[in-house]
Amino acid sequence: MIEKLSAATVRHRHVVLTLGLLLVGVNTAAPPSASAVGQRLLFLLSLTALVLAAVVMGVRPASFVVQPQIPAFATPGPAWTVFFALGYLGPASAHIGALLRATRQGTLSTFDVVLGVLWVVLAALMVTWAWRGHGVRLEPFGVRQTWALGSLTVPWAALLAPQVPSAADRRRSLPMRITEPHLVRRRGIPRGRGALRTDIVDAGFLAAAIGYYVAHPEHRAAIGGQAEYDRLRAALSGGEAALPGRE
């Protein structure tokens, strides 16, 4: 049930976030009498969203999302970031509403403005983070990890097959075995140094997939296609990958 909820949230995250933003906009623009009711509703929705964020945070699917337009195989966007963003929008709406009322009443202070800007900036960052669904992508060129503040790209030529962790291993990152550090490209502030996040994907599945393409360069050009993804799944489940097994 939780896995299905997480998958549905990731799949429809743009719709979910858009509805949340619309609700915030309507509540902010509503008259005071209606706004009070809206604030209570938003508070309940925010609380529910934060609880759901905590519930789905441990979901780590053993799958990729096929992105032929990039092309890439990407880890599913973390569902908890969508719920967390929704949970934050409630308090943000309340603060922005109070800011607008203070403006109309002529009681707005510099502190209120600074605090209001911080609320808006944080809300924008959280919604953008959830909207884009940052994570790890396997591309024909190599492995790429992105997040809100930067990216890390490691070419296949600079990688060795990672050790496949055990099924019970709940580590939050997977160290990459980089042999050619000078080929690694970093932009902005990369998340981690030479490690891939595994809080959004099964670490064993990710390690096995990377190891497969390290060992089979002839298949890298097809990454991003549904047929190649189906073939990869069959290869990994059938043991064709010839990778170290789970410990």
mmCIF file of N, CA and C in Angstrom, residues 47-153:
data_model
loop_
_atom_site.group_PDB
_atom_site.id
_atom_site.type_symbol
_atom_site.label_atom_id
_atom_site.label_comp_id
_atom_site.label_asym_id
_atom_site.label_seq_id
_atom_site.Cartn_x
_atom_site.Cartn_y
_atom_site.Cartn_z
ATOM 1 N N LEU A 47 -0.245 18.960 8.056
ATOM 2 C CA LEU A 47 0.076 17.937 9.047
ATOM 3 C C LEU A 47 -0.007 16.542 8.433
ATOM 4 N N THR A 48 -1.054 16.321 7.634
ATOM 5 C CA THR A 48 -1.206 15.028 6.960
ATOM 6 C C THR A 48 -0.052 14.776 5.998
ATOM 7 N N ALA A 49 0.328 15.815 5.259
ATOM 8 C CA ALA A 49 1.421 15.677 4.292
ATOM 9 C C ALA A 49 2.738 15.351 4.987
ATOM 10 N N LEU A 50 2.999 15.979 6.121
ATOM 11 C CA LEU A 50 4.244 15.718 6.851
ATOM 12 C C LEU A 50 4.271 14.294 7.410
ATOM 13 N N VAL A 51 3.116 13.817 7.862
ATOM 14 C CA VAL A 51 3.040 12.433 8.340
ATOM 15 C C VAL A 51 3.311 11.464 7.188
ATOM 16 N N LEU A 52 2.706 11.743 6.034
ATOM 17 C CA LEU A 52 2.926 10.888 4.864
ATOM 18 C C LEU A 52 4.387 10.935 4.413
ATOM 19 N N ALA A 53 5.009 12.112 4.531
ATOM 20 C CA ALA A 53 6.428 12.231 4.167
ATOM 21 C C ALA A 53 7.276 11.298 5.022
ATOM 22 N N ALA A 54 6.964 11.243 6.315
ATOM 23 C CA ALA A 54 7.709 10.360 7.214
ATOM 24 C C ALA A 54 7.445 8.891 6.888
ATOM 25 N N VAL A 55 6.209 8.584 6.485
ATOM 26 C CA VAL A 55 5.836 7.195 6.202
ATOM 27 C C VAL A 55 6.540 6.667 4.951
ATOM 28 N N VAL A 56 6.561 7.487 3.885
ATOM 29 C CA VAL A 56 7.105 7.004 2.608
ATOM 30 C C VAL A 56 8.611 7.204 2.494
ATOM 31 N N MET A 57 9.224 7.812 3.501
ATOM 32 C CA MET A 57 10.652 8.110 3.407
ATOM 33 C C MET A 57 11.494 6.842 3.275
ATOM 34 N N GLY A 58 11.004 5.736 3.804
ATOM 35 C CA GLY A 58 11.781 4.503 3.752
ATOM 36 C C GLY A 58 11.565 3.672 2.502
ATOM 37 N N VAL A 59 10.712 4.129 1.581
ATOM 38 C CA VAL A 59 10.429 3.365 0.363
ATOM 39 C C VAL A 59 11.593 3.519 -0.617
ATOM 40 N N ARG A 60 12.179 2.393 -1.008
ATOM 41 C CA ARG A 60 13.313 2.411 -1.935
ATOM 42 C C ARG A 60 13.068 1.384 -3.039
ATOM 43 N N PRO A 61 12.401 1.779 -4.106
ATOM 44 C CA PRO A 61 12.050 0.822 -5.162
ATOM 45 C C PRO A 61 13.262 0.339 -5.948
ATOM 46 N N ALA A 62 13.202 -0.904 -6.373
ATOM 47 C CA ALA A 62 14.251 -1.480 -7.221
ATOM 48 C C ALA A 62 13.835 -1.294 -8.676
ATOM 49 N N SER A 63 13.856 -0.050 -9.114
ATOM 50 C CA SER A 63 13.416 0.253 -10.478
ATOM 51 C C SER A 63 13.952 1.610 -10.905
ATOM 52 N N PHE A 64 13.915 1.835 -12.219
ATOM 53 C CA PHE A 64 14.262 3.127 -12.797
ATOM 54 C C PHE A 64 13.056 3.674 -13.548
ATOM 55 N N VAL A 65 13.096 4.960 -13.802
ATOM 56 C CA VAL A 65 12.128 5.597 -14.686
ATOM 57 C C VAL A 65 12.816 5.793 -16.032
ATOM 58 N N VAL A 66 12.196 5.309 -17.092
ATOM 59 C CA VAL A 66 12.777 5.441 -18.430
ATOM 60 C C VAL A 66 12.523 6.855 -18.946
ATOM 61 N N GLN A 67 13.586 7.549 -19.316
ATOM 62 C CA GLN A 67 13.485 8.923 -19.815
ATOM 63 C C GLN A 67 14.136 9.009 -21.197
ATOM 64 N N PRO A 68 13.398 8.637 -22.239
ATOM 65 C CA PRO A 68 13.985 8.633 -23.589
ATOM 66 C C PRO A 68 14.360 10.015 -24.096
ATOM 67 N N GLN A 69 13.747 11.069 -23.546
ATOM 68 C CA GLN A 69 14.033 12.415 -24.028
ATOM 69 C C GLN A 69 15.407 12.903 -23.602
ATOM 70 N N ILE A 70 16.043 12.266 -22.602
ATOM 71 C CA ILE A 70 17.341 12.768 -22.124
ATOM 72 C C ILE A 70 18.531 12.239 -22.935
ATOM 73 N N PRO A 71 18.725 10.967 -23.191
ATOM 74 C CA PRO A 71 18.074 9.761 -22.674
ATOM 75 C C PRO A 71 18.756 9.289 -21.385
ATOM 76 N N ALA A 72 17.968 8.571 -20.550
ATOM 77 C CA ALA A 72 18.520 8.111 -19.280
ATOM 78 C C ALA A 72 17.576 7.126 -18.613
ATOM 79 N N PHE A 73 18.149 6.369 -17.693
ATOM 80 C CA PHE A 73 17.373 5.609 -16.721
ATOM 81 C C PHE A 73 17.560 6.353 -15.399
ATOM 82 N N ALA A 74 16.482 6.842 -14.825
ATOM 83 C CA ALA A 74 16.575 7.679 -13.632
ATOM 84 C C ALA A 74 15.931 7.007 -12.434
ATOM 85 N N THR A 75 16.485 7.281 -11.265
ATOM 86 C CA THR A 75 15.836 6.810 -10.048
ATOM 87 C C THR A 75 14.523 7.568 -9.880
ATOM 88 N N PRO A 76 13.491 6.916 -9.369
ATOM 89 C CA PRO A 76 12.214 7.614 -9.174
ATOM 90 C C PRO A 76 12.390 8.809 -8.244
ATOM 91 N N GLY A 77 11.715 9.907 -8.564
ATOM 92 C CA GLY A 77 11.776 11.072 -7.685
ATOM 93 C C GLY A 77 11.253 10.704 -6.308
ATOM 94 N N PRO A 78 11.911 11.141 -5.246
ATOM 95 C CA PRO A 78 11.473 10.768 -3.892
ATOM 96 C C PRO A 78 10.104 11.343 -3.556
ATOM 97 N N ALA A 79 9.170 10.470 -3.201
ATOM 98 C CA ALA A 79 7.808 10.912 -2.885
ATOM 99 C C ALA A 79 7.778 11.778 -1.632
ATOM 100 N N TRP A 80 8.701 11.520 -0.709
ATOM 101 C CA TRP A 80 8.648 12.265 0.551
ATOM 102 C C TRP A 80 8.910 13.754 0.335
ATOM 103 N N THR A 81 9.678 14.102 -0.710
ATOM 104 C CA THR A 81 9.925 15.527 -0.957
ATOM 105 C C THR A 81 8.646 16.237 -1.403
ATOM 106 N N VAL A 82 7.781 15.514 -2.118
ATOM 107 C CA VAL A 82 6.503 16.097 -2.540
ATOM 108 C C VAL A 82 5.635 16.380 -1.319
ATOM 109 N N PHE A 83 5.526 15.393 -0.434
ATOM 110 C CA PHE A 83 4.715 15.580 0.769
ATOM 111 C C PHE A 83 5.328 16.639 1.691
ATOM 112 N N PHE A 84 6.654 16.654 1.762
ATOM 113 C CA PHE A 84 7.312 17.640 2.620
ATOM 114 C C PHE A 84 7.065 19.056 2.100
ATOM 115 N N ALA A 85 7.126 19.215 0.778
ATOM 116 C CA ALA A 85 6.852 20.529 0.186
ATOM 117 C C ALA A 85 5.418 20.960 0.470
ATOM 118 N N LEU A 86 4.482 20.024 0.350
ATOM 119 C CA LEU A 86 3.087 20.343 0.653
ATOM 120 C C LEU A 86 2.920 20.713 2.127
ATOM 121 N N GLY A 87 3.631 20.000 2.991
ATOM 122 C CA GLY A 87 3.557 20.306 4.412
ATOM 123 C C GLY A 87 4.096 21.683 4.740
ATOM 124 N N TYR A 88 5.069 22.128 3.973
ATOM 125 C CA TYR A 88 5.660 23.451 4.213
ATOM 126 C C TYR A 88 4.783 24.572 3.664
ATOM 127 N N LEU A 89 4.006 24.276 2.628
ATOM 128 C CA LEU A 89 3.200 25.321 1.997
ATOM 129 C C LEU A 89 2.135 25.887 2.929
ATOM 130 N N GLY A 90 1.634 25.073 3.855
ATOM 131 C CA GLY A 90 0.621 25.565 4.790
ATOM 132 C C GLY A 90 1.130 26.708 5.649
ATOM 133 N N PRO A 91 2.209 26.496 6.419
ATOM 134 C CA PRO A 91 2.775 27.599 7.211
ATOM 135 C C PRO A 91 3.225 28.778 6.347
ATOM 136 N N ALA A 92 3.753 28.474 5.165
ATOM 137 C CA ALA A 92 4.189 29.558 4.280
ATOM 138 C C ALA A 92 3.006 30.423 3.864
ATOM 139 N N SER A 93 1.878 29.779 3.561
ATOM 140 C CA SER A 93 0.680 30.524 3.181
ATOM 141 C C SER A 93 0.193 31.406 4.323
ATOM 142 N N ALA A 94 0.226 30.862 5.543
ATOM 143 C CA ALA A 94 -0.213 31.637 6.706
ATOM 144 C C ALA A 94 0.657 32.875 6.897
ATOM 145 N N HIS A 95 1.961 32.700 6.720
ATOM 146 C CA HIS A 95 2.865 33.836 6.916
ATOM 147 C C HIS A 95 2.693 34.879 5.814
ATOM 148 N N ILE A 96 2.542 34.417 4.579
ATOM 149 C CA ILE A 96 2.358 35.361 3.475
ATOM 150 C C ILE A 96 1.042 36.115 3.632
ATOM 151 N N GLY A 97 -0.003 35.397 4.083
ATOM 152 C CA GLY A 97 -1.282 36.056 4.326
ATOM 153 C C GLY A 97 -1.169 37.133 5.390
ATOM 154 N N ALA A 98 -0.444 36.827 6.468
ATOM 155 C CA ALA A 98 -0.240 37.815 7.531
ATOM 156 C C ALA A 98 0.556 39.008 7.010
ATOM 157 N N LEU A 99 1.493 38.734 6.117
ATOM 158 C CA LEU A 99 2.305 39.804 5.528
ATOM 159 C C LEU A 99 1.441 40.737 4.683
ATOM 160 N N LEU A 100 0.533 40.163 3.912
ATOM 161 C CA LEU A 100 -0.355 40.982 3.082
ATOM 162 C C LEU A 100 -1.302 41.816 3.935
ATOM 163 N N ARG A 101 -1.803 41.226 5.017
ATOM 164 C CA ARG A 101 -2.700 41.980 5.900
ATOM 165 C C ARG A 101 -1.965 43.138 6.571
ATOM 166 N N ALA A 102 -0.710 42.884 6.961
ATOM 167 C CA ALA A 102 0.084 43.950 7.579
ATOM 168 C C ALA A 102 0.351 45.071 6.580
ATOM 169 N N THR A 103 0.508 44.706 5.314
ATOM 170 C CA THR A 103 0.728 45.716 4.275
ATOM 171 C C THR A 103 -0.507 46.599 4.109
ATOM 172 N N ARG A 104 -1.685 45.974 4.091
ATOM 173 C CA ARG A 104 -2.928 46.741 3.942
ATOM 174 C C ARG A 104 -3.160 47.658 5.143
ATOM 175 N N GLN A 105 -2.765 47.193 6.319
ATOM 176 C CA GLN A 105 -3.000 47.969 7.540
ATOM 177 C C GLN A 105 -1.900 48.986 7.813
ATOM 178 N N GLY A 106 -0.847 48.948 7.013
ATOM 179 C CA GLY A 106 0.248 49.890 7.194
ATOM 180 C C GLY A 106 1.132 49.592 8.380
ATOM 181 N N THR A 107 1.147 48.354 8.840
ATOM 182 C CA THR A 107 1.966 47.988 10.007
ATOM 183 C C THR A 107 3.155 47.112 9.620
ATOM 184 N N LEU A 108 3.465 47.076 8.346
ATOM 185 C CA LEU A 108 4.543 46.214 7.861
ATOM 186 C C LEU A 108 5.904 46.758 8.296
ATOM 187 N N SER A 109 6.743 45.880 8.837
ATOM 188 C CA SER A 109 8.082 46.274 9.277
ATOM 189 C C SER A 109 9.137 45.642 8.376
ATOM 190 N N THR A 110 10.361 46.140 8.494
ATOM 191 C CA THR A 110 11.467 45.576 7.710
ATOM 192 C C THR A 110 11.695 44.112 8.070
ATOM 193 N N PHE A 111 11.568 43.809 9.349
ATOM 194 C CA PHE A 111 11.734 42.420 9.794
ATOM 195 C C PHE A 111 10.701 41.515 9.127
ATOM 196 N N ASP A 112 9.461 42.007 9.031
ATOM 197 C CA ASP A 112 8.406 41.221 8.380
ATOM 198 C C ASP A 112 8.754 40.947 6.918
ATOM 199 N N VAL A 113 9.296 41.952 6.251
ATOM 200 C CA VAL A 113 9.655 41.804 4.837
ATOM 201 C C VAL A 113 10.760 40.769 4.670
ATOM 202 N N VAL A 114 11.808 40.881 5.496
ATOM 203 C CA VAL A 114 12.927 39.940 5.408
ATOM 204 C C VAL A 114 12.455 38.518 5.682
ATOM 205 N N LEU A 115 11.652 38.363 6.728
ATOM 206 C CA LEU A 115 11.144 37.037 7.070
ATOM 207 C C LEU A 115 10.238 36.497 5.964
ATOM 208 N N GLY A 116 9.437 37.382 5.383
ATOM 209 C CA GLY A 116 8.555 36.966 4.296
ATOM 210 C C GLY A 116 9.326 36.494 3.076
ATOM 211 N N VAL A 117 10.401 37.204 2.752
ATOM 212 C CA VAL A 117 11.235 36.810 1.612
ATOM 213 C C VAL A 117 11.857 35.437 1.863
ATOM 214 N N LEU A 118 12.319 35.201 3.088
ATOM 215 C CA LEU A 118 12.906 33.900 3.426
ATOM 216 C C LEU A 118 11.885 32.775 3.276
ATOM 217 N N TRP A 119 10.655 33.018 3.734
ATOM 218 C CA TRP A 119 9.600 32.012 3.595
ATOM 219 C C TRP A 119 9.352 31.688 2.125
ATOM 220 N N VAL A 120 9.274 32.725 1.303
ATOM 221 C CA VAL A 120 8.993 32.527 -0.123
ATOM 222 C C VAL A 120 10.143 31.793 -0.806
ATOM 223 N N VAL A 121 11.377 32.180 -0.486
ATOM 224 C CA VAL A 121 12.540 31.535 -1.098
ATOM 225 C C VAL A 121 12.607 30.059 -0.719
ATOM 226 N N LEU A 122 12.398 29.763 0.560
ATOM 227 C CA LEU A 122 12.420 28.368 1.002
ATOM 228 C C LEU A 122 11.303 27.558 0.354
ATOM 229 N N ALA A 123 10.129 28.170 0.256
ATOM 230 C CA ALA A 123 9.007 27.481 -0.390
ATOM 231 C C ALA A 123 9.325 27.195 -1.855
ATOM 232 N N ALA A 124 9.930 28.174 -2.535
ATOM 233 C CA ALA A 124 10.281 27.994 -3.946
ATOM 234 C C ALA A 124 11.310 26.885 -4.115
ATOM 235 N N LEU A 125 12.304 26.844 -3.227
ATOM 236 C CA LEU A 125 13.328 25.798 -3.305
ATOM 237 C C LEU A 125 12.728 24.416 -3.078
ATOM 238 N N MET A 126 11.848 24.309 -2.096
ATOM 239 C CA MET A 126 11.253 23.006 -1.788
ATOM 240 C C MET A 126 10.350 22.514 -2.910
ATOM 241 N N VAL A 127 9.546 23.425 -3.454
ATOM 242 C CA VAL A 127 8.655 23.026 -4.545
ATOM 243 C C VAL A 127 9.468 22.658 -5.782
ATOM 244 N N THR A 128 10.514 23.432 -6.069
ATOM 245 C CA THR A 128 11.375 23.123 -7.220
ATOM 246 C C THR A 128 12.057 21.781 -7.042
ATOM 247 N N TRP A 129 12.543 21.525 -5.844
ATOM 248 C CA TRP A 129 13.196 20.255 -5.526
ATOM 249 C C TRP A 129 12.240 19.091 -5.753
ATOM 250 N N ALA A 130 11.019 19.229 -5.229
ATOM 251 C CA ALA A 130 10.035 18.161 -5.384
ATOM 252 C C ALA A 130 9.566 18.038 -6.834
ATOM 253 N N TRP A 131 9.430 19.171 -7.517
ATOM 254 C CA TRP A 131 8.937 19.179 -8.901
ATOM 255 C C TRP A 131 9.900 18.449 -9.833
ATOM 256 N N ARG A 132 11.180 18.716 -9.674
ATOM 257 C CA ARG A 132 12.175 18.127 -10.576
ATOM 258 C C ARG A 132 12.498 16.676 -10.249
ATOM 259 N N GLY A 133 12.299 16.285 -9.000
ATOM 260 C CA GLY A 133 12.574 14.896 -8.641
ATOM 261 C C GLY A 133 14.033 14.520 -8.817
ATOM 262 N N HIS A 134 14.929 15.310 -8.237
ATOM 263 C CA HIS A 134 16.365 15.068 -8.394
ATOM 264 C C HIS A 134 16.752 13.683 -7.889
ATOM 265 N N GLY A 135 17.780 13.120 -8.500
ATOM 266 C CA GLY A 135 18.262 11.814 -8.079
ATOM 267 C C GLY A 135 19.451 11.386 -8.913
ATOM 268 N N VAL A 136 19.513 10.093 -9.210
ATOM 269 C CA VAL A 136 20.619 9.515 -9.971
ATOM 270 C C VAL A 136 20.119 9.105 -11.349
ATOM 271 N N ARG A 137 20.919 9.397 -12.357
ATOM 272 C CA ARG A 137 20.570 8.993 -13.725
ATOM 273 C C ARG A 137 21.720 8.219 -14.346
ATOM 274 N N LEU A 138 21.375 7.124 -15.012
ATOM 275 C CA LEU A 138 22.330 6.401 -15.843
ATOM 276 C C LEU A 138 22.125 6.879 -17.269
ATOM 277 N N GLU A 139 23.166 7.438 -17.871
ATOM 278 C CA GLU A 139 23.092 7.974 -19.221
ATOM 279 C C GLU A 139 24.121 7.269 -20.104
ATOM 280 N N PRO A 140 23.988 7.375 -21.416
ATOM 281 C CA PRO A 140 24.982 6.734 -22.296
ATOM 282 C C PRO A 140 26.413 7.177 -21.999
ATOM 283 N N PHE A 141 26.560 8.410 -21.506
ATOM 284 C CA PHE A 141 27.893 8.941 -21.230
ATOM 285 C C PHE A 141 28.442 8.469 -19.893
ATOM 286 N N GLY A 142 27.558 8.298 -18.911
ATOM 287 C CA GLY A 142 28.027 7.922 -17.581
ATOM 288 C C GLY A 142 26.922 8.006 -16.550
ATOM 289 N N VAL A 143 27.306 8.178 -15.303
ATOM 290 C CA VAL A 143 26.366 8.267 -14.185
ATOM 291 C C VAL A 143 26.313 9.717 -13.722
ATOM 292 N N ARG A 144 25.102 10.225 -13.567
ATOM 293 C CA ARG A 144 24.921 11.631 -13.199
ATOM 294 C C ARG A 144 24.001 11.725 -11.989
ATOM 295 N N GLN A 145 24.423 12.494 -11.008
ATOM 296 C CA GLN A 145 23.602 12.733 -9.824
ATOM 297 C C GLN A 145 23.329 14.230 -9.705
ATOM 298 N N THR A 146 22.056 14.577 -9.549
ATOM 299 C CA THR A 146 21.686 15.985 -9.439
ATOM 300 C C THR A 146 20.906 16.225 -8.158
ATOM 301 N N TRP A 147 20.972 17.453 -7.698
ATOM 302 C CA TRP A 147 20.097 17.909 -6.628
ATOM 303 C C TRP A 147 19.936 19.405 -6.791
ATOM 304 N N ALA A 148 19.253 20.054 -5.879
ATOM 305 C CA ALA A 148 18.851 21.443 -6.080
ATOM 306 C C ALA A 148 20.026 22.393 -6.284
ATOM 307 N N LEU A 149 21.199 22.080 -5.730
ATOM 308 C CA LEU A 149 22.306 23.033 -5.759
ATOM 309 C C LEU A 149 23.473 22.633 -6.650
ATOM 310 N N GLY A 150 23.366 21.515 -7.349
ATOM 311 C CA GLY A 150 24.489 21.140 -8.199
ATOM 312 C C GLY A 150 24.341 19.745 -8.775
ATOM 313 N N SER A 151 25.421 19.277 -9.401
ATOM 314 C CA SER A 151 25.395 17.952 -10.021
ATOM 315 C C SER A 151 26.790 17.344 -10.028
ATOM 316 N N LEU A 152 26.813 16.031 -10.174
ATOM 317 C CA LEU A 152 28.054 15.267 -10.261
ATOM 318 C C LEU A 152 27.909 14.288 -11.414
ATOM 319 N N THR A 153 28.852 14.318 -12.356
ATOM 320 C CA THR A 153 28.810 13.427 -13.514
ATOM 321 C C THR A 153 30.105 12.636 -13.593
#
